[in-house]
CSV table of C-alpha atoms in Angstrom, one decimal:
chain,number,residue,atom,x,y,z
A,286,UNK,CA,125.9,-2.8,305.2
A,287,UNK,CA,129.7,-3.4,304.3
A,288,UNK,CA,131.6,-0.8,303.3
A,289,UNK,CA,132.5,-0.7,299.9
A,290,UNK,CA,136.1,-0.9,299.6
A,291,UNK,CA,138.9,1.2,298.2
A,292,UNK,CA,139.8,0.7,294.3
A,293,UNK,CA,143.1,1.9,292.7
A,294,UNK,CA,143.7,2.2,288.8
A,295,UNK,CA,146.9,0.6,287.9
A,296,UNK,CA,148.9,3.8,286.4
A,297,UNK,CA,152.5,2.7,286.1
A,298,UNK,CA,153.7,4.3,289.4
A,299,UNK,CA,152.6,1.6,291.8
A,300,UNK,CA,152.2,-2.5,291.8
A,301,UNK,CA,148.8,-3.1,292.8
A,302,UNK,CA,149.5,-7.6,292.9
A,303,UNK,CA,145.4,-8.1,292.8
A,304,UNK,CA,146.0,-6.3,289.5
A,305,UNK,CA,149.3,-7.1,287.8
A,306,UNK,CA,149.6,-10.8,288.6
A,307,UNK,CA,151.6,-12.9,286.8
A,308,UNK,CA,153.1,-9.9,284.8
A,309,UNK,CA,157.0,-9.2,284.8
A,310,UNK,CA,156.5,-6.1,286.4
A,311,UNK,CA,154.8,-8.1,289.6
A,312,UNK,CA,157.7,-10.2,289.7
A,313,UNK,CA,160.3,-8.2,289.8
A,314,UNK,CA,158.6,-6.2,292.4
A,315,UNK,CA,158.0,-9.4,294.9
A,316,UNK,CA,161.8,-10.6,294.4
A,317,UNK,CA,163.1,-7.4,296.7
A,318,UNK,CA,160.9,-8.2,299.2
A,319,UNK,CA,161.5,-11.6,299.6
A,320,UNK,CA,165.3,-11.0,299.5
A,321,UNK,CA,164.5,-8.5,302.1
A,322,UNK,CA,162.8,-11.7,304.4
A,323,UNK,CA,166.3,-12.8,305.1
A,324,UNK,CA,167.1,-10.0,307.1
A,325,UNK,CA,163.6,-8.9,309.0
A,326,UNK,CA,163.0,-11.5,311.7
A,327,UNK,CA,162.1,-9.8,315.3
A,328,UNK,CA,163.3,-6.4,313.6
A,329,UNK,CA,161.5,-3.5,314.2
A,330,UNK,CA,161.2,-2.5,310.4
A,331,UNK,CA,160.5,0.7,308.1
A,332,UNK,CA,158.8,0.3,304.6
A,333,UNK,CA,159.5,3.9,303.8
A,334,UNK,CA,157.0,4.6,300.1
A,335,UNK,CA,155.3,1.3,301.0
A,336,UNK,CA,152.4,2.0,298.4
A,337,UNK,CA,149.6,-0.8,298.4
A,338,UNK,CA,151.4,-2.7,301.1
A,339,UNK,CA,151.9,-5.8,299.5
A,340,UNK,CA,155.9,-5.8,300.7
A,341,UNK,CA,155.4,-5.0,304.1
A,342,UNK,CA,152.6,-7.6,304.5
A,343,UNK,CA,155.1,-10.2,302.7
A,344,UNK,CA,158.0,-9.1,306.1
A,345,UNK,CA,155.2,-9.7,308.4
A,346,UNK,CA,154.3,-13.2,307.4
A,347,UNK,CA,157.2,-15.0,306.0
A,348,UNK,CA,160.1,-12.8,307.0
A,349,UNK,CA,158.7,-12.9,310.2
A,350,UNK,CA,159.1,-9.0,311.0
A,351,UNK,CA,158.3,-7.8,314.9
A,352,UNK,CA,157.0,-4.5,313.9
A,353,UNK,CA,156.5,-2.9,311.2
A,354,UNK,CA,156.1,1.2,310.3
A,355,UNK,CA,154.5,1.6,306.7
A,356,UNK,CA,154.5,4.8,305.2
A,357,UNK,CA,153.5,6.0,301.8
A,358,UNK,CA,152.5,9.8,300.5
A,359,UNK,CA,149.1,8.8,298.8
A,360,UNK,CA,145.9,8.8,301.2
A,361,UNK,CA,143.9,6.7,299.4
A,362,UNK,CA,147.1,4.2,298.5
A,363,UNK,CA,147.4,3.3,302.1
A,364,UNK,CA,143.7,3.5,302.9
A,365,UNK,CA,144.0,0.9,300.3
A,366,UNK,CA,146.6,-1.0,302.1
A,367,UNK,CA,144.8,-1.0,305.2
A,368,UNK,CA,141.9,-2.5,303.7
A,369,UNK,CA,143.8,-5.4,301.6
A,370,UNK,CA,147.1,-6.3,303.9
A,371,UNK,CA,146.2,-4.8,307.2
A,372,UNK,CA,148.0,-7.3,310.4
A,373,UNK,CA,148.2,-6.7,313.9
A,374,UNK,CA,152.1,-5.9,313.8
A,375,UNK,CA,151.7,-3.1,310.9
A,376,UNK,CA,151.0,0.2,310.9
A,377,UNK,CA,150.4,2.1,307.9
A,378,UNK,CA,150.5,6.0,308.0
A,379,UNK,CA,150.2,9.1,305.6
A,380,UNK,CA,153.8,10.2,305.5
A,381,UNK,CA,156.3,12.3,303.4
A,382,UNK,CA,159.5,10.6,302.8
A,383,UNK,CA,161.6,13.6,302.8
A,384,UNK,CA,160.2,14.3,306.6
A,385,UNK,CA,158.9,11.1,308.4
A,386,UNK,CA,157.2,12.8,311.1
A,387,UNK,CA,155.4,9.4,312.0
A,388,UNK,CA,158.8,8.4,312.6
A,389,UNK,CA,161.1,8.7,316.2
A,390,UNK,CA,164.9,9.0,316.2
A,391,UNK,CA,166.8,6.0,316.5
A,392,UNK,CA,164.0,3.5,316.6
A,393,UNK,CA,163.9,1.1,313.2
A,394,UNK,CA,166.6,-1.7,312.7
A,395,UNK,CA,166.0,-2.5,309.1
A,396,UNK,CA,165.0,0.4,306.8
A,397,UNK,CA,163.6,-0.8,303.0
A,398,UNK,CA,163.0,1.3,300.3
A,399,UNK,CA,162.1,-0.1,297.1
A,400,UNK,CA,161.8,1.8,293.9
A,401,UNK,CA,161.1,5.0,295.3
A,402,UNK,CA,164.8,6.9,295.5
A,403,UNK,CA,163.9,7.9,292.0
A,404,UNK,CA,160.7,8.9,291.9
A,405,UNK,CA,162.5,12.6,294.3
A,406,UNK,CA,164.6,14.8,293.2
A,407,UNK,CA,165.8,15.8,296.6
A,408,UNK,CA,167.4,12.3,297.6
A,409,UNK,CA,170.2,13.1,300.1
A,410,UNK,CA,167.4,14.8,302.1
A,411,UNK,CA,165.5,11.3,302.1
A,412,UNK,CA,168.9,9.8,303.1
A,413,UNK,CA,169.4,11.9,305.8
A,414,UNK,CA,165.4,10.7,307.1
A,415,UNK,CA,166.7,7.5,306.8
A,416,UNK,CA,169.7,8.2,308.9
A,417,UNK,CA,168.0,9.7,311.8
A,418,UNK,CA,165.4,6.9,312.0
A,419,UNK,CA,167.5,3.9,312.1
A,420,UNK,CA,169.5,2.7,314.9
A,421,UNK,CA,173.5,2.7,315.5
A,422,UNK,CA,173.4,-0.9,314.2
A,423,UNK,CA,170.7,-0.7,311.7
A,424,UNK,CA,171.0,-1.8,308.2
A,425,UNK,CA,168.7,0.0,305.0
A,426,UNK,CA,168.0,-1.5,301.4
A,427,UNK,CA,167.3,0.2,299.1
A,428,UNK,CA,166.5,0.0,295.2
A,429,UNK,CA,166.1,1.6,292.3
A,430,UNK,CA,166.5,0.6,288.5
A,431,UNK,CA,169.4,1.1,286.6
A,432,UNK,CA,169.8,4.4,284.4
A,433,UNK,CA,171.9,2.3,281.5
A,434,UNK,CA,169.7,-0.1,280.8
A,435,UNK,CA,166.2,0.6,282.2
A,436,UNK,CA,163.7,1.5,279.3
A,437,UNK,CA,163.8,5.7,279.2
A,438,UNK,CA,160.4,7.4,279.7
A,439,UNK,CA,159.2,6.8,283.0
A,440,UNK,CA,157.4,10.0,283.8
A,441,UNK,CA,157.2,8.7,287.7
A,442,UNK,CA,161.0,8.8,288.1
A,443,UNK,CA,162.4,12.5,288.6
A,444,UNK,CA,166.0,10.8,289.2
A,445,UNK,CA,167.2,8.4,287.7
A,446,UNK,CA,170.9,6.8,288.7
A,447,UNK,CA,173.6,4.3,287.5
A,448,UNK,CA,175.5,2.1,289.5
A,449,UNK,CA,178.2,4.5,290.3
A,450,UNK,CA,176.2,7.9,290.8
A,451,UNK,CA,174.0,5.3,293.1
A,452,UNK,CA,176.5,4.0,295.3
A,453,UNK,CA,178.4,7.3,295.5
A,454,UNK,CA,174.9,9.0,296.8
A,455,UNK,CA,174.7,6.1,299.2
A,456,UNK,CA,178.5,6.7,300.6
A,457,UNK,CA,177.8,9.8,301.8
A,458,UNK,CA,175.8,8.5,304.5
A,459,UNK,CA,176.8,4.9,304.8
A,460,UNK,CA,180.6,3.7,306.2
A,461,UNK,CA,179.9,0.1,304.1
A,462,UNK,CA,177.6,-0.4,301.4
A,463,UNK,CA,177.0,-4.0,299.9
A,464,UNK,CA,175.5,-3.5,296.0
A,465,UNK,CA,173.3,-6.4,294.2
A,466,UNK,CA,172.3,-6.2,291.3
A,467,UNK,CA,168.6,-7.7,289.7
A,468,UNK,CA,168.0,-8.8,286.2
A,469,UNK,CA,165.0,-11.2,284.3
A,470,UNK,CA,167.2,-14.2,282.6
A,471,UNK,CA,166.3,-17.5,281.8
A,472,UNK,CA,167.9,-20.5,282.8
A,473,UNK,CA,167.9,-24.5,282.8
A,474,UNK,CA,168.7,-26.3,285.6
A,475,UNK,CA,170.0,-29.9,286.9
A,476,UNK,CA,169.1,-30.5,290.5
A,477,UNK,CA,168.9,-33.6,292.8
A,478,UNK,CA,165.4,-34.8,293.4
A,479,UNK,CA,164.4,-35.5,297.1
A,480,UNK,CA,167.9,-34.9,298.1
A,481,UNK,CA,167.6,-33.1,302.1
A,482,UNK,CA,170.5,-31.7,301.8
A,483,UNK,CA,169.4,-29.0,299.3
A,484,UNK,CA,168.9,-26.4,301.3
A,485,UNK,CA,167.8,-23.9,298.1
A,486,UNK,CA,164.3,-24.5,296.6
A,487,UNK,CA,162.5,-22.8,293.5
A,488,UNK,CA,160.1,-20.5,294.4
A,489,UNK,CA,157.9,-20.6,291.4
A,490,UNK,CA,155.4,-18.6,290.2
A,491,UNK,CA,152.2,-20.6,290.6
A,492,UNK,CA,153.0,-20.5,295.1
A,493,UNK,CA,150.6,-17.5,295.9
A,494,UNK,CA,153.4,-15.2,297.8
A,495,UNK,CA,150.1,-13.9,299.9
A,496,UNK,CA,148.4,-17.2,301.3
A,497,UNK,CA,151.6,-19.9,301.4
A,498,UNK,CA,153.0,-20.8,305.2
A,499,UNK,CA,156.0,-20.6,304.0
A,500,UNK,CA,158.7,-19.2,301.1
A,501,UNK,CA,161.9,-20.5,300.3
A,502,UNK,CA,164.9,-19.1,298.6
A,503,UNK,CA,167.0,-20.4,295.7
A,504,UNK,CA,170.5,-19.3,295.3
A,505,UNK,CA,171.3,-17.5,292.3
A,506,UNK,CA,174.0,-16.0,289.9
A,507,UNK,CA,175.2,-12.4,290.3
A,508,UNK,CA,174.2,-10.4,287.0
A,509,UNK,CA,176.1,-7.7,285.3
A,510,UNK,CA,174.6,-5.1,283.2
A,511,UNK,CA,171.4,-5.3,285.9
A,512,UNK,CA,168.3,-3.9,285.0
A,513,UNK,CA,167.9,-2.9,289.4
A,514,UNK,CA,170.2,-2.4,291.8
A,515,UNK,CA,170.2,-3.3,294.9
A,516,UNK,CA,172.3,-1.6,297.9
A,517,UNK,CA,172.4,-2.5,301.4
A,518,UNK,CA,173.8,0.3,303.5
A,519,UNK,CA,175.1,0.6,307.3
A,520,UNK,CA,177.2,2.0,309.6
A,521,UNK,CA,178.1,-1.7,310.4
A,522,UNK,CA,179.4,-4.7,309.1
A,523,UNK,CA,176.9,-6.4,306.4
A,524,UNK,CA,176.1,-10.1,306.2
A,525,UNK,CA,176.3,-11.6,303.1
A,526,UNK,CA,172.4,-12.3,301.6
A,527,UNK,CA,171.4,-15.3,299.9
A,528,UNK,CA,170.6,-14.5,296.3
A,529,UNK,CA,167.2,-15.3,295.3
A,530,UNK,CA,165.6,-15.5,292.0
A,531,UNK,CA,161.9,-16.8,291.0
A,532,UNK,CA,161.7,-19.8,288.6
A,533,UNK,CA,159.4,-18.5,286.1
A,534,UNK,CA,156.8,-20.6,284.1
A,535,UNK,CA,154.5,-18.1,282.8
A,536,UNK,CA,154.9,-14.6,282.3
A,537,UNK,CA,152.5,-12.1,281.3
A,538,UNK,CA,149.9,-15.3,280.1
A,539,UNK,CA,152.8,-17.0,277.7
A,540,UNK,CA,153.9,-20.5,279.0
A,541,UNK,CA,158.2,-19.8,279.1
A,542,UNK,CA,158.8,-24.0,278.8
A,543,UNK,CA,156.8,-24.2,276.0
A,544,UNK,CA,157.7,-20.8,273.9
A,545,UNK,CA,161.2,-21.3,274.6
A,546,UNK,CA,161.4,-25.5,272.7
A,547,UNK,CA,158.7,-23.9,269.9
A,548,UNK,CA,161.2,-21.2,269.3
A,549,UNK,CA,164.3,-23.6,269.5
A,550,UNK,CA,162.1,-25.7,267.0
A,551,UNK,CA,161.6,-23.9,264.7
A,552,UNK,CA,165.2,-21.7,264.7
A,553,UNK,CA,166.8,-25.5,264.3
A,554,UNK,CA,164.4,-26.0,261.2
A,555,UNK,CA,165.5,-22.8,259.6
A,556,UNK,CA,169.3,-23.6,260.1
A,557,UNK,CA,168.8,-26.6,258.4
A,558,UNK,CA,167.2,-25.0,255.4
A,559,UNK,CA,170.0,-22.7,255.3
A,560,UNK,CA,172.8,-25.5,255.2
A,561,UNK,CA,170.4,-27.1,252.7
A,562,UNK,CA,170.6,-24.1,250.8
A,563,UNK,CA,173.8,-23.8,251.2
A,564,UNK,CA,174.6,-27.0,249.5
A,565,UNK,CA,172.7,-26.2,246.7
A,566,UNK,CA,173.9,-23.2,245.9
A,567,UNK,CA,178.1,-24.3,246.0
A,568,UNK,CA,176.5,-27.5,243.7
A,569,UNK,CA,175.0,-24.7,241.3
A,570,UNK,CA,178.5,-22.9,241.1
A,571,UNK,CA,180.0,-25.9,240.4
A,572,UNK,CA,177.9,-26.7,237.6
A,573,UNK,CA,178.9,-25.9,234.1
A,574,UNK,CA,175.4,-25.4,233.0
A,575,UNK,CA,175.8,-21.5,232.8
A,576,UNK,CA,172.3,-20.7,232.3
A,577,UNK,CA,171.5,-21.7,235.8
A,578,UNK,CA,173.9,-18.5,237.0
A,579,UNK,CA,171.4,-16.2,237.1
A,580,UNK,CA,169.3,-18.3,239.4
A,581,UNK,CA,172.5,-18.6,241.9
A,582,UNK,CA,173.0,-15.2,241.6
A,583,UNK,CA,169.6,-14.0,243.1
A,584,UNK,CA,169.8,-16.8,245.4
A,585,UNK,CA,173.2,-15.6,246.6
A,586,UNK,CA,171.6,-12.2,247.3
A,587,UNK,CA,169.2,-13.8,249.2
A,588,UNK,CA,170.9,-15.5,251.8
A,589,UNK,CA,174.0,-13.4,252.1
């Protein structure tokens, strides 16, 4: 007889992909790891608050990671990751961030936190965990979202930090720090088709990121007023990451494509009944019939 395995209830404080599919908030979530893919190949690697496990079974398969430590506070969160995104090259532990006693000096190339910085108060003792895990050379990203425009209310996040307050945390233990930021936008796009020399392709949201042989990244446009930021942090020099973005199609159940021209549609119909109106109106203050005043009147205070 199987055993049965672990459920979670989606609370807010955790993506759980089997869960929030297709949502914004799964997204945004999968972006950071596959911008993370760039930099994980034959790297010894440390998904410190790793929660289901989704991101650090992403790094094994299509960024190609060597080995890879995965540690989360929540028992039954990473009995839970065992169970849906267990591989041979990951290990998932039990393990406080603040201490990372799973964890040996000097041993981990490429340290990733997402979302998690805010969610403890005590953040330059995480840092310093950080510090003493990673190599000489090693390099950490990290994320978290962005105190000036991120909706207020999360009762997950006990710290919340702008861009400055987050970089100036992050120089106190890193000589060069590299900051991206992350935002939802829409955009249109001309491309070539069937041209090789396009080395950036869509990744689109009907690819399953958890089955596919292979993910490809898109170059994208560096966004002010972010809703995340991103920092990559190391005693070392930094190489440049390819910005990556998701072409979106449906979000949340609603078609994009087709919401976006029905909108356009009908906005365009309701300027044109406002020039009409327009029109109308000058005609009727023109007009030296005076008893239709009164009508332009009330339609004046109408439209204006």
């Amino acid at each position: 007889m199987k055993n049965k395995l672990t459920k979670l209830k989606f609370t807010g404080e955790r993506l759980i992909p089997k869960l929030n599919e297709g949502s914004a908030f799964y997204y945004e979530h999968i972006i950071r790891y596959l911008l993370a893919c760039q930099y994980t190949k034959g790297k010894t690697i440390l998904d410190a608050g790793c929660g289901t496990g989704y991101g650090s079974y992403l790094i094994s398969k299509h960024g190609l990671g060597k080995q890879i430590q995965a540690v989360d506070i929540s028992p039954q969160t990473i009995i839970y990751a065992k169970e849906n995104y267990g591989k041979s090259n990951i290990d998932f532990h039990v393990d406080d961030i603040l201490n990372l006693k799973t964890i040996k000096d000097k041993t981990i190339d490429l340290a990733i936190s997402f979302e998690v910085i805010e969610h403890i108060s005590k953040q330059n003792k995480f840092l310093l965990q950080i510090k003493r895990v990673l190599k000489n050379k090693g390099l950490f990203i990290v994320s978290t979202p962005n105190v000036l425009t991120y909706p207020k209310g999360n009762k997950y996040h006990l710290k919340e930090l702008g861009p400055n307050e987050f970089k100036q945390l992050l120089n106190k233990h890193f000589k060069n720090i590299t900051i991206l930021n992350q935002n939802f936008f829409l955009s249109q796009e001309i491309n070539i088709p069937n041209n090789n020399k396009q080395k950036d392709i869509n990744i689109k949201n009907n690819q399953n990121f958890f089955e596919q042989k292979q993910i490809n990244l898109k170059q994208s446009k560096n966004l002010s007023n972010c809703e995340y930021i991103i920092a990559l942090c190391s005693d070392k020099s930094i190489k440049n990451p390819i910005p990556v973005s998701i072409s979106l199609e449906n979000v949340d159940n609603f078609n994009l494509t087709e919401g976006i021209i029905s909108l356009s549609k009908q906005f365009s119909e309701l300027i044109t009944q406002r020039n009409n109106i327009k029109v109308e109106l000058d005609m009727i203050k023109s007009s030296k019939f005076f008893k239709l005043w009164p009508t332009y009147d009330r339609l004046k205070k109408l439209f204006n």
